[in-house]
Short mmCIF file of C-alpha atoms in Angstrom, two decimals:
data_model
loop_
_atom_site.label_atom_id
_atom_site.label_comp_id
_atom_site.label_asym_id
_atom_site.label_seq_id
_atom_site.Cartn_x
_atom_site.Cartn_y
_atom_site.Cartn_z
CA MET O 12 -10.49 -27.70 5.64
CA LYS O 13 -14.18 -26.85 5.64
CA LYS O 14 -15.83 -27.53 2.29
CA ILE O 15 -17.68 -24.57 0.81
CA SER O 16 -21.15 -25.28 -0.54
CA PHE O 17 -22.37 -24.19 -3.96
CA LEU O 18 -24.64 -21.57 -2.38
CA GLU O 19 -21.73 -20.14 -0.40
CA LYS O 20 -19.54 -20.01 -3.51
CA THR O 21 -22.34 -18.25 -5.40
CA ASN O 22 -22.79 -15.78 -2.57
CA LEU O 23 -19.06 -14.97 -2.52
CA PHE O 24 -19.02 -14.53 -6.29
CA ILE O 25 -22.02 -12.16 -6.25
CA ARG O 26 -20.56 -10.09 -3.40
CA SER O 27 -17.17 -9.89 -5.16
CA LEU O 28 -18.85 -8.90 -8.43
CA ILE O 29 -20.85 -6.14 -6.72
CA PHE O 30 -17.74 -4.85 -4.94
CA THR O 31 -15.66 -4.83 -8.14
CA THR O 32 -18.42 -3.06 -10.08
CA VAL O 33 -18.95 -0.42 -7.39
CA ILE O 34 -15.24 0.30 -6.97
CA ALA O 35 -14.48 0.36 -10.72
CA THR O 36 -17.32 2.83 -11.25
CA ALA O 37 -16.26 4.95 -8.27
CA ILE O 38 -12.62 5.09 -9.40
CA THR O 39 -13.67 6.16 -12.89
CA ILE O 40 -15.82 9.01 -11.54
CA PHE O 41 -13.37 9.99 -8.79
CA SER O 42 -10.47 10.19 -11.23
CA PHE O 43 -12.04 13.18 -12.97
CA PHE O 44 -12.21 15.02 -9.65
CA CYS O 45 -8.54 14.14 -9.16
CA VAL O 46 -7.68 15.84 -12.45
CA LEU O 47 -9.58 18.97 -11.41
CA ALA O 48 -7.94 18.87 -7.96
CA LYS O 49 -4.45 19.27 -9.43
CA VAL O 50 -4.79 23.01 -8.84
CA LEU O 51 -5.16 22.46 -5.08
CA PRO O 52 -2.25 22.32 -2.59
CA PHE O 53 -0.83 18.86 -2.02
CA ARG O 54 -2.23 18.43 1.50
CA TYR O 55 -5.79 18.82 0.21
CA ARG O 56 -5.24 16.40 -2.66
CA TYR O 57 -3.74 13.81 -0.33
CA THR O 58 -6.62 14.18 2.14
CA MET O 59 -9.06 13.63 -0.71
CA ILE O 60 -7.29 10.44 -1.80
CA VAL O 61 -7.10 9.12 1.79
CA TRP O 62 -10.81 9.79 2.23
CA PHE O 63 -11.49 7.76 -0.91
CA THR O 64 -9.29 4.82 0.11
CA ALA O 65 -10.87 4.75 3.57
CA TRP O 66 -14.29 4.64 1.86
CA VAL O 67 -13.14 1.69 -0.28
CA LEU O 68 -12.19 -0.20 2.89
CA GLN O 69 -15.66 0.44 4.31
CA VAL O 70 -17.33 -0.78 1.10
CA LEU O 71 -15.15 -3.89 1.25
CA LYS O 72 -16.24 -4.46 4.84
CA TYR O 73 -19.97 -4.21 4.19
CA ILE O 74 -20.15 -5.94 0.81
CA CYS O 75 -17.44 -8.61 1.10
CA ARG O 76 -17.37 -8.79 4.92
CA ILE O 77 -13.61 -8.23 5.09
CA ASN O 78 -12.62 -6.31 8.20
CA TYR O 79 -9.19 -5.67 9.71
CA HIS O 80 -7.49 -5.53 13.08
CA VAL O 81 -4.32 -3.53 13.64
CA GLN O 82 -1.66 -3.89 16.32
CA GLY O 83 1.28 -1.59 16.88
CA LEU O 84 -0.13 1.83 15.96
CA GLU O 85 1.71 3.14 19.01
CA ASN O 86 4.99 2.33 17.22
CA ILE O 87 4.44 5.17 14.74
CA PRO O 88 6.25 8.22 16.17
CA GLU O 89 4.52 11.59 16.07
CA ASN O 90 7.67 13.66 15.59
CA ARG O 91 9.64 11.54 13.09
CA THR O 92 9.15 10.05 9.67
CA GLY O 93 11.00 7.22 7.99
CA VAL O 94 10.70 4.34 5.57
CA VAL O 95 7.90 1.80 5.84
CA LEU O 96 8.83 -1.67 4.58
CA SER O 97 5.65 -3.69 4.20
CA LYS O 98 4.71 -7.20 3.21
CA HIS O 99 2.96 -7.13 -0.19
CA GLN O 100 0.28 -9.77 -0.81
CA SER O 101 -2.74 -7.89 -2.04
CA THR O 102 -4.24 -4.67 -3.36
CA TRP O 103 -5.69 -4.14 0.11
CA GLU O 104 -2.54 -2.75 1.76
CA THR O 105 -2.16 -0.13 -0.99
CA PHE O 106 -5.51 1.26 0.18
CA TYR O 107 -4.88 0.91 3.91
CA LEU O 108 -1.30 2.01 4.55
CA PRO O 109 -1.64 5.56 3.13
CA THR O 110 -4.42 6.17 5.67
CA VAL O 111 -2.05 5.44 8.56
CA PHE O 112 1.31 6.94 7.59
CA HIS O 113 1.35 10.73 7.13
CA GLN O 114 1.28 11.73 3.46
CA ALA O 115 2.99 8.48 2.47
CA ALA O 116 5.00 8.58 -0.76
CA ILE O 117 4.86 5.20 -2.47
CA ILE O 118 7.84 4.05 -4.53
CA LEU O 119 6.49 2.62 -7.78
CA LYS O 120 7.24 2.22 -11.46
CA LYS O 121 6.42 5.27 -13.57
CA GLU O 122 4.24 3.25 -15.94
CA LEU O 123 1.52 2.95 -13.28
CA LEU O 124 0.81 6.68 -13.61
CA TRP O 125 -0.17 6.07 -17.25
CA VAL O 126 -3.00 3.68 -16.34
CA PRO O 127 -6.30 5.41 -17.21
CA PHE O 128 -8.38 6.60 -14.24
CA PHE O 129 -6.37 4.71 -11.58
CA GLY O 130 -3.13 6.42 -12.55
CA TRP O 131 -4.77 9.85 -12.47
CA GLY O 132 -5.68 9.39 -8.82
CA LEU O 133 -2.30 7.91 -8.02
CA ALA O 134 -0.54 10.95 -9.46
CA ASN O 135 -2.40 13.17 -6.98
CA VAL O 136 -0.52 11.70 -4.00
CA GLU O 137 2.81 12.55 -5.67
CA PRO O 138 4.47 9.12 -5.43
CA ILE O 139 8.14 8.46 -6.08
CA ALA O 140 7.82 7.26 -9.66
CA ILE O 141 10.90 5.46 -10.95
CA ASP O 142 11.90 4.96 -14.56
CA ARG O 143 12.99 1.32 -14.48
CA LYS O 144 14.42 1.55 -17.99
CA LYS O 145 17.22 3.62 -16.48
CA LYS O 146 18.43 0.89 -14.15
CA SER O 147 21.78 2.55 -13.53
CA SER O 148 20.10 5.61 -12.04
CA ALA O 149 17.05 4.00 -10.38
CA MET O 150 18.64 3.97 -6.93
CA GLU O 151 19.82 7.55 -7.38
CA GLN O 152 16.25 8.55 -8.23
CA ILE O 153 14.92 6.82 -5.13
CA ILE O 154 17.46 8.42 -2.79
CA LYS O 155 17.12 11.92 -4.24
CA LYS O 156 13.31 11.95 -4.31
CA GLY O 157 13.05 9.98 -1.05
CA LYS O 158 15.22 12.43 0.88
CA ALA O 159 13.10 15.33 -0.38
CA CYS O 160 9.90 13.60 0.79
CA LEU O 161 11.35 12.78 4.20
CA GLN O 162 12.50 16.36 4.66
CA ALA O 163 8.97 17.48 3.82
CA GLY O 164 7.63 15.35 6.67
CA ARG O 165 6.32 12.49 4.54
CA TRP O 166 6.71 8.76 5.15
CA ILE O 167 8.12 6.61 2.35
CA LEU O 168 6.23 3.39 1.59
CA VAL O 169 8.19 0.52 0.05
CA PHE O 170 7.20 -3.04 -0.78
CA PRO O 171 10.64 -4.71 -0.65
CA GLU O 172 9.43 -7.89 -2.38
CA GLY O 173 8.73 -5.74 -5.43
CA THR O 174 5.48 -7.45 -6.40
CA ARG O 175 2.56 -9.11 -4.69
CA ILE O 176 3.53 -12.47 -3.23
CA PRO O 177 0.82 -15.09 -2.54
CA TYR O 178 -0.24 -15.62 1.07
CA GLY O 179 2.11 -18.03 2.83
CA LYS O 180 4.97 -17.42 0.39
CA VAL O 181 8.10 -15.27 0.77
CA GLY O 182 9.53 -13.26 -2.10
CA GLN O 183 13.01 -11.95 -2.64
CA TYR O 184 13.57 -8.89 -0.47
CA LYS O 185 15.31 -6.05 -2.31
CA ALA O 186 17.47 -3.60 -0.34
CA GLY O 187 16.40 -0.35 -2.06
CA GLY O 188 14.30 0.82 0.88
CA ALA O 189 17.11 0.05 3.32
CA ARG O 190 19.62 1.95 1.18
CA LEU O 191 17.32 4.97 1.12
CA ALA O 192 16.83 4.87 4.90
CA ILE O 193 20.59 4.63 5.50
CA ALA O 194 21.37 7.43 3.03
CA ALA O 195 18.74 9.67 4.64
CA GLU O 196 19.68 8.61 8.19
CA ALA O 197 16.04 7.66 8.72
CA PRO O 198 14.49 4.80 10.70
CA ILE O 199 12.46 1.93 9.27
CA ILE O 200 9.10 0.59 10.38
CA PRO O 201 8.30 -2.98 9.25
CA VAL O 202 4.70 -4.00 8.59
CA ALA O 203 3.35 -7.56 8.46
CA HIS O 204 -0.15 -8.63 7.43
CA ASN O 205 -2.12 -11.48 5.89
CA ALA O 206 -4.34 -9.56 3.43
CA GLY O 207 -3.59 -12.07 0.67
CA LYS O 208 -5.53 -14.71 2.57
CA PHE O 209 -8.75 -12.80 1.89
CA TRP O 210 -7.97 -10.67 -1.17
CA SER O 211 -5.47 -12.66 -3.22
CA LYS O 212 -3.16 -11.44 -5.96
CA ARG O 213 -5.12 -12.77 -8.92
CA GLY O 214 -8.23 -14.17 -7.29
CA PHE O 215 -11.51 -12.47 -8.17
CA ILE O 216 -13.30 -13.85 -5.10
CA LYS O 217 -12.94 -11.83 -1.88
CA LYS O 218 -13.13 -14.16 1.13
CA PRO O 219 -14.76 -12.89 4.33
CA GLY O 220 -12.65 -12.59 7.47
CA THR O 221 -10.47 -10.25 9.49
CA ILE O 222 -7.11 -9.15 8.11
CA GLN O 223 -4.43 -9.04 10.79
CA VAL O 224 -1.97 -6.15 10.53
CA VAL O 225 1.05 -5.70 12.80
CA ILE O 226 3.10 -2.51 12.72
CA GLY O 227 6.55 -3.17 14.12
CA PRO O 228 8.85 -1.07 16.28
CA LEU O 229 11.31 1.42 14.78
CA ILE O 230 14.46 -0.12 13.37
CA GLU O 231 17.34 2.36 13.47
CA THR O 232 19.68 2.25 10.48
CA LYS O 233 22.70 4.19 11.75
CA ASN O 234 26.02 2.33 11.37
CA LYS O 235 24.31 -0.61 9.63
CA THR O 236 24.71 -1.99 6.13
CA PRO O 237 21.71 -2.47 3.80
CA ASP O 238 22.06 -6.25 4.13
CA GLN O 239 22.02 -6.05 7.94
CA VAL O 240 18.91 -3.86 7.88
CA MET O 241 17.08 -6.08 5.39
CA THR O 242 17.90 -9.21 7.38
CA GLU O 243 16.43 -7.56 10.46
CA VAL O 244 13.32 -6.43 8.59
CA LYS O 245 12.74 -9.77 6.87
CA THR O 246 13.23 -11.71 10.10
CA TRP O 247 10.74 -9.50 11.93
CA ILE O 248 8.12 -9.73 9.18
#
């Protein structure tokens, strides 16, 4: 492994500090516009959020020199929606994936909407917020709200490992997304990437490089069990 010099480490630290400062400031300012935008129809609010996340990716590219390359965009059908099951290593994919999948509804814990500034923007994209304290009804919440989103022409975005897993590691895949897809008779699209190699879970330093993203082919769920679907998804990823 190539040894990084002190000057290179300093350079990476300064770039990461600048990026963090710029984005934290931008999110704080942008969140107030999100509050005002609550009066607008959903499609305008979602477009506004996607514009912002795309801008963040450009700032990341020019300040921290982190770019990305995507394969498999042709696997996203134009006339169908479904459930996206993605690898979760970083914050990066939470910015990128909503720009690709039409009006994606992210399944997340309700507490995230209470986070100042960040949560205000998150609420604007109308995610599927789950009350984890009500464990007995969590799956019912996901299926009910997920079906409504799918019928409205939205994709559902799920991170089956539940939390960010360090690059090179594999977490425990939960079958909630598969159960939703089966209940809604919807297909699944798996997504693999290595964003954690450059923007790690807890690491402050952003390492330059090109994130590789691969969007997989549709996985049909008809006549399959959740375990069968998750095995197929996990194997592909």
